[in-house]
Coordinates of C-alpha atoms and ligand atoms in Angstrom, one line a residue:
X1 CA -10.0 -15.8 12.2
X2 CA -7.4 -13.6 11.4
X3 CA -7.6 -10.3 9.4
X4 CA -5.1 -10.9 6.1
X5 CA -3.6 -8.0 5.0
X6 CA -1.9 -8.7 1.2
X7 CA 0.8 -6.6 0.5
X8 CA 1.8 -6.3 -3.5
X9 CA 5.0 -5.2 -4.8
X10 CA 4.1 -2.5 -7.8
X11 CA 5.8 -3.3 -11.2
X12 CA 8.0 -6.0 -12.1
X13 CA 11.5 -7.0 -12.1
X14 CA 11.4 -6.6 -16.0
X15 CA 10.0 -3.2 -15.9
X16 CA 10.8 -1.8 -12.8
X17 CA 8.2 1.6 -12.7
X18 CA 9.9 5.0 -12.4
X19 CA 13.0 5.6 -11.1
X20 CA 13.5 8.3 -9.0
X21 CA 16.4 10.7 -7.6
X22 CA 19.2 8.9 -6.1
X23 CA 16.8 6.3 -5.7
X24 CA 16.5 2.2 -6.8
X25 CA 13.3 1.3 -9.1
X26 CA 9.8 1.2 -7.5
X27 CA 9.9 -2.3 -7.6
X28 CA 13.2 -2.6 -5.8
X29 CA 12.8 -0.1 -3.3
X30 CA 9.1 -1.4 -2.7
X31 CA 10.0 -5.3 -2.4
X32 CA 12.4 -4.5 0.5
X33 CA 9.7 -1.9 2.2
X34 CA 7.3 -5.2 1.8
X35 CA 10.0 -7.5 3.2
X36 CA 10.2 -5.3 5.8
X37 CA 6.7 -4.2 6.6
X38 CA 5.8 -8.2 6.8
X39 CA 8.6 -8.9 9.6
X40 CA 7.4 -6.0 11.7
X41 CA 3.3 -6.8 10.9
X42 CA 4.4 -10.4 12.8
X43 CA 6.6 -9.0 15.4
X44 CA 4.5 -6.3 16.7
X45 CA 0.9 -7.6 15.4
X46 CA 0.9 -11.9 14.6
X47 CA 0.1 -12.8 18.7
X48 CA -1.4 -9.8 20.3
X49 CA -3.9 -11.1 23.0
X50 CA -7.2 -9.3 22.9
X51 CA -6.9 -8.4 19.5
X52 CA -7.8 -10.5 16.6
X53 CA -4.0 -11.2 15.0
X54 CA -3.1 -10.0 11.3
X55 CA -1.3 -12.2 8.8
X56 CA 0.1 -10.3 6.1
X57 CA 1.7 -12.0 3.0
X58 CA 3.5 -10.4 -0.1
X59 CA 2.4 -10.8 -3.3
X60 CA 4.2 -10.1 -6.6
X61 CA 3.0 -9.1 -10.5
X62 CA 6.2 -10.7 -11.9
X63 CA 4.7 -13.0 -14.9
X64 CA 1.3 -13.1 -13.8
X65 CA 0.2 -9.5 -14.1
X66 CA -2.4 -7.3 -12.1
X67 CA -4.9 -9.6 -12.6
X68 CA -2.8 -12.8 -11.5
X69 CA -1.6 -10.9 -8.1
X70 CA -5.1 -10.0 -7.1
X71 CA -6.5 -13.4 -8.3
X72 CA -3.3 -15.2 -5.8
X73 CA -5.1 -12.5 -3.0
X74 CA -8.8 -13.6 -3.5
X75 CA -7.6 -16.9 -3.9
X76 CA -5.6 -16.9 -0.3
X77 CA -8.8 -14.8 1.7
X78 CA -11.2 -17.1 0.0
X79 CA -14.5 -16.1 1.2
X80 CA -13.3 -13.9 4.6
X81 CA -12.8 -10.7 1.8
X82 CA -14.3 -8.4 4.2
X83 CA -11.6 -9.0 6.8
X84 CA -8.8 -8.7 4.2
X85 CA -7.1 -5.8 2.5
X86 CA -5.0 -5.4 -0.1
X87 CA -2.2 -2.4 0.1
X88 CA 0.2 -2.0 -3.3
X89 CA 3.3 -0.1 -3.2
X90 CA 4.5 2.8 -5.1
X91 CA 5.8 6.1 -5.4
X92 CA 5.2 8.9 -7.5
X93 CA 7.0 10.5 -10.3
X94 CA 5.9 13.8 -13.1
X95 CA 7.6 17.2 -13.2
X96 CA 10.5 18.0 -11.0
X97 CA 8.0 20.6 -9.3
X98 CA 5.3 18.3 -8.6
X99 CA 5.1 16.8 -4.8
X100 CA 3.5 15.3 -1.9
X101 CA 1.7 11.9 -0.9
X102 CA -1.7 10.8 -2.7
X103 CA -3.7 7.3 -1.2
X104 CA -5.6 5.6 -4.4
X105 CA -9.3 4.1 -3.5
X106 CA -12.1 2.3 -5.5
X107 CA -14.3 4.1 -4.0
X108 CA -15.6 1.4 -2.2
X109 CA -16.9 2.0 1.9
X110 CA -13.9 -0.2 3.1
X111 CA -11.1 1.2 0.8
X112 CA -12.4 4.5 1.4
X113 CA -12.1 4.1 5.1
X114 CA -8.5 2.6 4.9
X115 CA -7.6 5.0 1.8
X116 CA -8.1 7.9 4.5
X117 CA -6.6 6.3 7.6
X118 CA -3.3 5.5 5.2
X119 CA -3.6 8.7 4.1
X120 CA -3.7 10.7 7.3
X121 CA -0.8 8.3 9.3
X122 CA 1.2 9.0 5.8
X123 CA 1.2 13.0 5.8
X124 CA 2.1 12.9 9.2
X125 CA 4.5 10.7 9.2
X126 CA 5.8 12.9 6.1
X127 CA 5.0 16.2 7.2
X128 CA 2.8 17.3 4.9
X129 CA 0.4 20.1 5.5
X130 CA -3.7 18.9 5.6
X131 CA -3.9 15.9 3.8
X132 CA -1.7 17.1 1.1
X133 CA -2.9 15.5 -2.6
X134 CA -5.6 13.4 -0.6
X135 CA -7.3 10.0 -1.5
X136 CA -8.4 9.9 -5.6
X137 CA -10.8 7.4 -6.2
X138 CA -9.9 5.4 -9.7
X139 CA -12.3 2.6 -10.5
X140 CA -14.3 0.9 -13.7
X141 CA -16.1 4.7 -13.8
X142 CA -13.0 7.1 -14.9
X143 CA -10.6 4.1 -16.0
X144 CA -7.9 6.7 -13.9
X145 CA -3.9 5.0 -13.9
X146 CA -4.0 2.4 -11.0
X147 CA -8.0 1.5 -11.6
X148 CA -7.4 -1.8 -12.2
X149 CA -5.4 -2.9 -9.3
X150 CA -7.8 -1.5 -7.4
X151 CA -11.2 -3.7 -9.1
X152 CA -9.2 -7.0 -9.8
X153 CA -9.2 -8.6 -5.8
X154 CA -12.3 -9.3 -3.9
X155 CA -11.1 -7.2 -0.5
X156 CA -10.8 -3.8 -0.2
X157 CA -7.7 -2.3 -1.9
X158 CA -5.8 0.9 -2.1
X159 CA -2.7 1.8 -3.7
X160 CA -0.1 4.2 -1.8
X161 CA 1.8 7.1 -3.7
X162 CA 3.5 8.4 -0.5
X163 CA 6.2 10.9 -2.3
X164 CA 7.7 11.8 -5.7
X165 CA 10.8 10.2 -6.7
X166 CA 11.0 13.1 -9.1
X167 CA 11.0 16.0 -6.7
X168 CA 14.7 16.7 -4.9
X169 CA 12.9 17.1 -1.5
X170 CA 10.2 14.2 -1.6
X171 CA 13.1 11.6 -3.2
X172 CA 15.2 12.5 0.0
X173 CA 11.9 11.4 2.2
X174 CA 11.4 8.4 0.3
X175 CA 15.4 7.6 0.9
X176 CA 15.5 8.3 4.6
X177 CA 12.0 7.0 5.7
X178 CA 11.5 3.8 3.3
X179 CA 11.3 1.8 6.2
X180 CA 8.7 4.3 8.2
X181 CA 6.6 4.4 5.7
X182 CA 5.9 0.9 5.3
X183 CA 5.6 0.4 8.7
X184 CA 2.7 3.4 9.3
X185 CA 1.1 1.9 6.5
X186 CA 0.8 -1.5 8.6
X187 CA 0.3 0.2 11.6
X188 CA -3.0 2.2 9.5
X189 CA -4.1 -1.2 8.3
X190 CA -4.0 -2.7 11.2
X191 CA -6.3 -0.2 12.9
X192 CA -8.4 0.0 9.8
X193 CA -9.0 -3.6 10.8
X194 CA -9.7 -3.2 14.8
X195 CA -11.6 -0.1 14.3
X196 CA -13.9 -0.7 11.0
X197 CA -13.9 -4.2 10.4
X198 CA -13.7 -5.7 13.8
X199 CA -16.9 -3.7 15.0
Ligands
ZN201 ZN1 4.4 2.8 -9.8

């Protein structure tokens, strides 16, 4: 049984989320990280022997909403939730001053667990001293910007923030590590999957 890994695309074609420096809309810059992040998940993790594989597959808001993407996830894991994940993309935008990489959780033990591991490979990967902003829990309690997303599948689901298109500095990250990012946040699943799940 393979772990499934759903990867959704943030926003939608007709209202394409922030738009940051120099750089296209979330949803445009996030559909070809996703494009991307699914051809390396099968290249590097769809056949490796010893290790249960991990099928990842793209899921998109466009005229169903949040709770259609998530309903197309629990639909596709059916009952194996608890060896599926759900990761949806975005990046941040406020004041020109505000910066650094945040990992959204439910609060639940397994998006918790991934939240953190995303989190860490993320700030590394970024350079970002400690675990810079850190993993905010949003759920049905607090009703916090990305809640629903993160109620609306059954498996455990996070959403990434890993820079601010709005900040000179983090926009230039988010240009010249698009494709880095997406794939740390695989690799981070992936583990998530061999070390938490799998055990
Ligand atoms: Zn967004």
């Amino acid at each position: 049984m393979p772990y499934k890994l759903g990867i959704i695309v943030g926003h939608t074609d007709a209202k394409g989320g922030a738009v940051g420096l120099d750089l296209p809309r979330e949803y445009d810059y996030h559909k070809a990280m996703a494009t991307d992040m699914q051809a390396f998940a099968q290249s590097d993790f769809g056949h490796l022997s010893g290790q249960e594989a991990m099928e990842v597959r793209l899921f998109f808001r466009d005229g169903i909403g949040v709770s259609g993407a998530y309903a197309q996830v629990s639909e596709w894991v059916g009952s194996f939730a608890s060896h599926a994940a759900t990761v949806e993309l975005h990046y941040n935008a406020a004041t020109p001053a505000a910066s650094g990489t945040e990992t959204l959780s439910s609060g639940s033990a397994g998006s918790l667990a991934l939240a953190s591991s995303v989190q860490a490979g993320l700030c590394t990967l970024l350079g970002r001293p400690g675990q810079s902003r850190g993993v905010k829990v949003r759920n049905r309690t607090n009703k916090e910007r990305g809640w629903m997303s993160l109620v609306s599948g059954t498996p455990p689901a996070i959403i990434t923030e890993a820079a601010f298109g709005s900040n000179a500095e983090d926009a230039a990250l988010l240009r010249e590590k698009q494709f880095m990012i997406g794939r740390e946040i695989v690799r981070r699943c992936k583990r998530y999957f061999d070390e938490t799940v799998g055990v």
